[in-house]
XYZ file of C-alpha atoms in Angstrom:
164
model
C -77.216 -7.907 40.335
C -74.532 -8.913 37.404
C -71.636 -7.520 37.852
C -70.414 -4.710 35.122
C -67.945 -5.416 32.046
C -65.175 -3.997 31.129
C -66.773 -2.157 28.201
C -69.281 -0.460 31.087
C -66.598 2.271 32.520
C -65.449 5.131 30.921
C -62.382 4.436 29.724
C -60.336 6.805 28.292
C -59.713 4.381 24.712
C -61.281 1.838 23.712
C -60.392 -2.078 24.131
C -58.385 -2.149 27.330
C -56.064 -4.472 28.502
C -57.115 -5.229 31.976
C -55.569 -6.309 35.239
C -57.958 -6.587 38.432
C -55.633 -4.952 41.671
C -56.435 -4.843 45.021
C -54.900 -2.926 47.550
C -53.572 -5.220 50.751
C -52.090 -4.289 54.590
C -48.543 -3.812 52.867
C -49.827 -1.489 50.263
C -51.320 1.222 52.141
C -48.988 4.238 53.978
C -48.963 6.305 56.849
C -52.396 8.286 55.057
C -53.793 5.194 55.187
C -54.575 4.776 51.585
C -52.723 3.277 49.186
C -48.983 4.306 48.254
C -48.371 5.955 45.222
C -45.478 3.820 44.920
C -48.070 0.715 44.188
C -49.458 2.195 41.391
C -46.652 2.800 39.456
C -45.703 -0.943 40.126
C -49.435 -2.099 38.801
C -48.390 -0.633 35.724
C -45.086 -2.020 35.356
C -46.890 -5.745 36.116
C -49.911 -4.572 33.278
C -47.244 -3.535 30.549
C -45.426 -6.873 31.010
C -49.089 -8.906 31.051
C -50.074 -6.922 27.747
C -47.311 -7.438 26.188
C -46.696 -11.331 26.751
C -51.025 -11.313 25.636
C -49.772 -9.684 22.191
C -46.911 -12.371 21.988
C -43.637 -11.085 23.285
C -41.825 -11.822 26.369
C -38.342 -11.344 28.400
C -36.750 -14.224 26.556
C -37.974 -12.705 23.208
C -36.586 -9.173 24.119
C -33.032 -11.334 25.437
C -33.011 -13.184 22.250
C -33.866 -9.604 19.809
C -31.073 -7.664 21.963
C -33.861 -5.120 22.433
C -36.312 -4.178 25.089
C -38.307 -0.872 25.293
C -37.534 0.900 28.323
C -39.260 3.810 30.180
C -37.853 7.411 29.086
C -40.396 9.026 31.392
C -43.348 8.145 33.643
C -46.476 10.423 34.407
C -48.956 10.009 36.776
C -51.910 11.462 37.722
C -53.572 10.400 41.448
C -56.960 11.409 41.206
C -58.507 9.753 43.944
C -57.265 7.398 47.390
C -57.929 4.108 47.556
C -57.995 2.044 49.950
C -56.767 -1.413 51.683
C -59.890 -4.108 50.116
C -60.859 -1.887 47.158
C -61.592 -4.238 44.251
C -59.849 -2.052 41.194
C -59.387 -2.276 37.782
C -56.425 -1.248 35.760
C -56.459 -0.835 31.681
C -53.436 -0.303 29.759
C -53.103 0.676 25.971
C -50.417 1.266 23.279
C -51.636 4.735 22.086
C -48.277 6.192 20.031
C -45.300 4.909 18.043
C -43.256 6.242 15.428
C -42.001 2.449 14.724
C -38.551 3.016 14.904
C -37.532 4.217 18.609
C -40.509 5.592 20.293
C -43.857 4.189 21.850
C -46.227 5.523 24.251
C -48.287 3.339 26.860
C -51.125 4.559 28.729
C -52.976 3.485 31.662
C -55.949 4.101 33.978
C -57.253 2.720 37.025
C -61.199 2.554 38.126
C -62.866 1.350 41.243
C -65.633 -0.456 39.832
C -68.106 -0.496 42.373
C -68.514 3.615 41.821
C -67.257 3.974 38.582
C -64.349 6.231 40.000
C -60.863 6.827 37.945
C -58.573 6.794 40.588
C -55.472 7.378 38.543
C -54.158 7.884 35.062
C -50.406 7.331 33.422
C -48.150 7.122 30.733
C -45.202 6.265 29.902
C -42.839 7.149 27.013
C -40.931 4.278 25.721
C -37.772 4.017 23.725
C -36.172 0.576 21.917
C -32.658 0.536 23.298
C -30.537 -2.117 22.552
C -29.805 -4.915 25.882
C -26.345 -5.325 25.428
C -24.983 -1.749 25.378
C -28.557 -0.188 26.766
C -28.174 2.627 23.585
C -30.965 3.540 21.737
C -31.818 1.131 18.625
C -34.361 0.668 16.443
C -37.435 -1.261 16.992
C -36.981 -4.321 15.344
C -39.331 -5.940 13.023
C -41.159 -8.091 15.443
C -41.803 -5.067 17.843
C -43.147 -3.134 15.194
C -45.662 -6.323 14.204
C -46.942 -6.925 17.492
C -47.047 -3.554 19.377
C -48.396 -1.323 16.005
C -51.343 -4.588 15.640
C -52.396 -2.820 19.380
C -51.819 0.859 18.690
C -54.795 2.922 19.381
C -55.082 6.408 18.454
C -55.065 9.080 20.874
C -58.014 11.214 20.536
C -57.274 14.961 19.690
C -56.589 16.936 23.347
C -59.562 19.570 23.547
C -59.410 22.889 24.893
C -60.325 21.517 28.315
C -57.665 18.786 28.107
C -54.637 21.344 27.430
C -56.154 23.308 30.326
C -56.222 20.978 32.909
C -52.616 20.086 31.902
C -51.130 23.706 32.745
């Protein structure tokens, strides 16, 4: 049996940036699944693997005065997983006004059933290092993270319902 690619899951966009995870002993709580806590520290180790792939790194964010930090973090836990589970985690770029503000999405499957065990996002704004004030992107953000925007799909009626 060959094992699937990323283009067989149902990702939410298209072209992910992808990070296999896997649960260990440490990871898992008193519920015996994994801590929500983990997740949210996938994503942080994703968003700095996607964005060293498009070309920029810590020493490029030291040397601009500029870094993008998160303004606020969503998550949605849709299903446990557990200690062993061979996951997958995508991340996108899916908004920016490129000047201040950027959204990054993610979602996690378990690829032996094809479950989406969790979605995120974060919004993002360019703040400057040194006094950690909002600044705007400069030029070489702009050039790498808009070359990996994707555009969000329109939310359907379902979408905005699920969300109240």
């Amino acid at each position: 049996m060959t094992q699937p690619s990323v283009s067989d899951f149902a990702w939410d966009f298209p072209s992910p940036f992808t990070l296999p995870v896997s649960p260990v002993a440490a990871d898992i709580d008193g519920l015996n699944h994994t801590n929500n806590a983990v997740y949210v520290r996938w994503c942080d180790s994703i968003g700095w693997a996607h964005s060293e792939a498009l070309g920029l790194c810590l020493a490029d964010w030291q040397r601009l005065d500029r870094a993008v930090a998160i303004r606020r973090g969503e998550y949605d836990y849709l299903l446990p997983s557990f200690a062993g589970d061979e996951l997958l985690l995508g991340t996108w770029i899916t908004a920016s006004d490129g000047k201040l503000t950027m959204q990054r999405s993610f979602q996690l499957i378990r690829p032996r059933d094809r479950a989406i065990i969790m979605r995120g996002r974060w919004e993002l704004v360019s703040i400057e290092l040194s006094s950690g004030r909002p600044r705007r992107m400069p030029v070489e953000f702009i050039d790498v993270y808009h070359r990996a925007l994707i555009a969000a799909p329109p939310q359907s009626a379902s979408d905005e319902a699920r969300q109240e």
